[in-house]
Amino acid sequence: MRMLCFLLAFTPAPLLAATFERPVPEGETGTAAISYALASLGLVLALGAAQWLVSRR
């Protein structure tokens, strides 16, 4: 038991760890492009409405 504790204490952790594998980037899907376009349009409309309300005061 003592020998096992000694070995585990001095075994370098990087040797036991798995190597890092980079994720492969994926392209933008059509659904993501449509949702981004709708969100952008909603933001522009909300900013236009806010400007219209402020200019009426």
Short mmCIF file of N, CA, C and O in Angstrom, two decimals:
data_model
loop_
_atom_site.label_atom_id
_atom_site.label_comp_id
_atom_site.label_asym_id
_atom_site.label_seq_id
_atom_site.Cartn_x
_atom_site.Cartn_y
_atom_site.Cartn_z
N MET A 1 0.82 -1.19 0.00
CA MET A 1 0.00 0.00 0.00
C MET A 1 0.86 1.25 0.00
O MET A 1 0.54 2.22 -0.66
N ARG A 2 1.94 1.19 0.76
CA ARG A 2 2.84 2.33 0.82
C ARG A 2 3.49 2.58 -0.53
O ARG A 2 3.66 3.72 -0.95
N MET A 3 3.84 1.51 -1.22
CA MET A 3 4.48 1.64 -2.53
C MET A 3 3.50 2.23 -3.55
O MET A 3 3.87 3.05 -4.39
N LEU A 4 2.24 1.83 -3.47
CA LEU A 4 1.23 2.36 -4.37
C LEU A 4 1.04 3.85 -4.16
O LEU A 4 0.97 4.62 -5.13
N CYS A 5 0.97 4.29 -2.93
CA CYS A 5 0.85 5.72 -2.63
C CYS A 5 2.06 6.48 -3.15
O CYS A 5 1.93 7.58 -3.69
N PHE A 6 3.23 5.90 -3.01
CA PHE A 6 4.46 6.54 -3.49
C PHE A 6 4.42 6.69 -5.01
O PHE A 6 4.75 7.75 -5.55
N LEU A 7 4.01 5.64 -5.71
CA LEU A 7 3.96 5.69 -7.17
C LEU A 7 2.91 6.68 -7.66
O LEU A 7 3.14 7.43 -8.62
N LEU A 8 1.75 6.70 -7.03
CA LEU A 8 0.70 7.62 -7.46
C LEU A 8 1.06 9.08 -7.17
O LEU A 8 0.67 9.98 -7.91
N ALA A 9 1.81 9.30 -6.11
CA ALA A 9 2.20 10.66 -5.77
C ALA A 9 3.22 11.23 -6.75
O ALA A 9 3.23 12.43 -7.01
N PHE A 10 4.05 10.38 -7.29
CA PHE A 10 5.12 10.87 -8.16
C PHE A 10 4.89 10.58 -9.64
O PHE A 10 5.75 10.86 -10.46
N THR A 11 3.76 10.03 -9.99
CA THR A 11 3.43 9.83 -11.40
C THR A 11 2.94 11.16 -11.97
O THR A 11 2.01 11.75 -11.43
N PRO A 12 3.55 11.64 -13.04
CA PRO A 12 3.12 12.92 -13.59
C PRO A 12 1.69 12.84 -14.14
O PRO A 12 1.33 11.89 -14.84
N ALA A 13 0.90 13.82 -13.80
CA ALA A 13 -0.50 13.84 -14.22
C ALA A 13 -0.67 13.94 -15.73
O ALA A 13 -1.59 13.35 -16.28
N PRO A 14 0.17 14.68 -16.47
CA PRO A 14 -0.03 14.74 -17.92
C PRO A 14 0.10 13.39 -18.61
O PRO A 14 -0.49 13.19 -19.67
N LEU A 15 0.83 12.48 -18.03
CA LEU A 15 0.93 11.16 -18.65
C LEU A 15 -0.37 10.38 -18.53
O LEU A 15 -0.66 9.53 -19.35
N LEU A 16 -1.14 10.68 -17.51
CA LEU A 16 -2.40 9.97 -17.29
C LEU A 16 -3.57 10.64 -18.00
O LEU A 16 -4.62 10.03 -18.17
N ALA A 17 -3.41 11.90 -18.38
CA ALA A 17 -4.51 12.65 -18.99
C ALA A 17 -4.64 12.33 -20.48
O ALA A 17 -3.67 11.98 -21.14
N ALA A 18 -5.84 12.45 -20.98
CA ALA A 18 -6.07 12.26 -22.41
C ALA A 18 -5.66 13.53 -23.16
O ALA A 18 -5.74 14.63 -22.63
N THR A 19 -5.25 13.36 -24.38
CA THR A 19 -4.85 14.52 -25.18
C THR A 19 -6.08 15.31 -25.62
O THR A 19 -7.16 14.75 -25.80
N PHE A 20 -5.88 16.61 -25.78
CA PHE A 20 -6.98 17.48 -26.20
C PHE A 20 -7.17 17.38 -27.70
O PHE A 20 -6.23 17.48 -28.47
N GLU A 21 -8.40 17.16 -28.12
CA GLU A 21 -8.72 17.11 -29.54
C GLU A 21 -9.60 18.31 -29.88
O GLU A 21 -10.66 18.50 -29.28
N ARG A 22 -9.13 19.12 -30.82
CA ARG A 22 -9.88 20.32 -31.19
C ARG A 22 -11.21 19.95 -31.84
O ARG A 22 -11.27 19.06 -32.69
N PRO A 23 -12.27 20.67 -31.49
CA PRO A 23 -13.55 20.43 -32.16
C PRO A 23 -13.51 20.98 -33.59
O PRO A 23 -12.86 21.99 -33.85
N VAL A 24 -14.17 20.31 -34.48
CA VAL A 24 -14.21 20.75 -35.87
C VAL A 24 -15.32 21.79 -36.01
O VAL A 24 -16.48 21.52 -35.67
N PRO A 25 -15.00 23.01 -36.49
CA PRO A 25 -16.05 24.02 -36.65
C PRO A 25 -17.01 23.63 -37.77
O PRO A 25 -16.60 23.10 -38.81
N GLU A 26 -18.26 23.89 -37.52
CA GLU A 26 -19.29 23.57 -38.51
C GLU A 26 -19.78 24.85 -39.16
O GLU A 26 -19.74 25.92 -38.57
N GLY A 27 -20.24 24.73 -40.37
CA GLY A 27 -20.77 25.88 -41.10
C GLY A 27 -22.11 26.32 -40.55
O GLY A 27 -22.78 25.61 -39.80
N GLU A 28 -22.49 27.53 -40.93
CA GLU A 28 -23.77 28.07 -40.48
C GLU A 28 -24.90 27.38 -41.24
O GLU A 28 -24.85 27.24 -42.46
N THR A 29 -25.92 26.99 -40.52
CA THR A 29 -27.05 26.32 -41.15
C THR A 29 -28.04 27.36 -41.66
O THR A 29 -28.02 28.52 -41.28
N GLY A 30 -28.92 26.92 -42.52
CA GLY A 30 -29.94 27.82 -43.07
C GLY A 30 -30.90 28.29 -41.99
O GLY A 30 -31.34 29.45 -41.99
N THR A 31 -31.21 27.43 -41.04
CA THR A 31 -32.12 27.81 -39.95
C THR A 31 -31.49 28.88 -39.08
O THR A 31 -32.17 29.82 -38.66
N ALA A 32 -30.20 28.77 -38.83
CA ALA A 32 -29.52 29.77 -38.02
C ALA A 32 -29.49 31.11 -38.74
O ALA A 32 -29.65 32.17 -38.12
N ALA A 33 -29.30 31.09 -40.05
CA ALA A 33 -29.28 32.34 -40.82
C ALA A 33 -30.65 33.01 -40.81
O ALA A 33 -30.74 34.25 -40.68
N ILE A 34 -31.69 32.23 -40.92
CA ILE A 34 -33.04 32.80 -40.91
C ILE A 34 -33.37 33.38 -39.54
O ILE A 34 -33.91 34.48 -39.43
N SER A 35 -33.02 32.66 -38.47
CA SER A 35 -33.32 33.17 -37.13
C SER A 35 -32.50 34.42 -36.83
O SER A 35 -32.98 35.35 -36.18
N TYR A 36 -31.27 34.48 -37.32
CA TYR A 36 -30.44 35.68 -37.14
C TYR A 36 -31.05 36.85 -37.91
O TYR A 36 -31.09 37.98 -37.41
N ALA A 37 -31.52 36.61 -39.12
CA ALA A 37 -32.14 37.67 -39.91
C ALA A 37 -33.41 38.18 -39.23
O ALA A 37 -33.65 39.40 -39.18
N LEU A 38 -34.22 37.28 -38.69
CA LEU A 38 -35.45 37.71 -38.00
C LEU A 38 -35.13 38.48 -36.73
O LEU A 38 -35.80 39.48 -36.42
N ALA A 39 -34.13 38.06 -36.00
CA ALA A 39 -33.73 38.77 -34.78
C ALA A 39 -33.19 40.16 -35.13
O ALA A 39 -33.48 41.14 -34.44
N SER A 40 -32.42 40.26 -36.20
CA SER A 40 -31.90 41.55 -36.63
C SER A 40 -33.03 42.48 -37.05
O SER A 40 -33.03 43.67 -36.72
N LEU A 41 -33.98 41.95 -37.79
CA LEU A 41 -35.14 42.75 -38.21
C LEU A 41 -35.95 43.22 -37.01
O LEU A 41 -36.38 44.38 -36.94
N GLY A 42 -36.15 42.34 -36.03
CA GLY A 42 -36.86 42.72 -34.82
C GLY A 42 -36.15 43.81 -34.04
O GLY A 42 -36.78 44.74 -33.51
N LEU A 43 -34.82 43.74 -33.98
CA LEU A 43 -34.05 44.77 -33.29
C LEU A 43 -34.17 46.10 -34.01
O LEU A 43 -34.36 47.15 -33.37
N VAL A 44 -34.08 46.10 -35.32
CA VAL A 44 -34.20 47.35 -36.09
C VAL A 44 -35.59 47.94 -35.91
O VAL A 44 -35.74 49.16 -35.73
N LEU A 45 -36.62 47.12 -35.94
CA LEU A 45 -37.98 47.61 -35.74
C LEU A 45 -38.18 48.18 -34.33
O LEU A 45 -38.83 49.22 -34.15
N ALA A 46 -37.61 47.52 -33.33
CA ALA A 46 -37.73 48.01 -31.96
C ALA A 46 -36.99 49.33 -31.79
O ALA A 46 -37.48 50.25 -31.12
N LEU A 47 -35.82 49.45 -32.39
CA LEU A 47 -35.09 50.72 -32.32
C LEU A 47 -35.83 51.82 -33.05
O LEU A 47 -35.87 52.97 -32.59
N GLY A 48 -36.44 51.50 -34.18
CA GLY A 48 -37.24 52.49 -34.91
C GLY A 48 -38.45 52.93 -34.11
O GLY A 48 -38.79 54.13 -34.07
N ALA A 49 -39.10 51.99 -33.44
CA ALA A 49 -40.27 52.33 -32.62
C ALA A 49 -39.86 53.19 -31.43
O ALA A 49 -40.55 54.15 -31.07
N ALA A 50 -38.74 52.88 -30.82
CA ALA A 50 -38.26 53.68 -29.69
C ALA A 50 -37.91 55.10 -30.14
O ALA A 50 -38.23 56.07 -29.47
N GLN A 51 -37.30 55.23 -31.30
CA GLN A 51 -36.95 56.55 -31.81
C GLN A 51 -38.21 57.35 -32.14
O GLN A 51 -38.29 58.55 -31.88
N TRP A 52 -39.21 56.67 -32.69
CA TRP A 52 -40.47 57.33 -33.02
C TRP A 52 -41.17 57.82 -31.75
O TRP A 52 -41.69 58.93 -31.72
N LEU A 53 -41.17 56.98 -30.70
CA LEU A 53 -41.80 57.38 -29.44
C LEU A 53 -41.06 58.55 -28.79
O LEU A 53 -41.68 59.46 -28.24
N VAL A 54 -39.76 58.55 -28.83
CA VAL A 54 -38.98 59.62 -28.20
C VAL A 54 -39.14 60.92 -28.97
O VAL A 54 -39.23 61.99 -28.38
N SER A 55 -39.21 60.84 -30.29
CA SER A 55 -39.32 62.06 -31.10
C SER A 55 -40.69 62.72 -30.95
O SER A 55 -40.84 63.90 -31.21
N ARG A 56 -41.72 61.97 -30.54
CA ARG A 56 -43.06 62.53 -30.36
C ARG A 56 -43.16 63.36 -29.10
O ARG A 56 -44.06 64.19 -28.98
N ARG A 57 -42.27 63.16 -28.14
CA ARG A 57 -42.35 63.92 -26.88
C ARG A 57 -42.00 65.31 -27.09
O ARG A 57 -41.40 66.10 -27.28
#
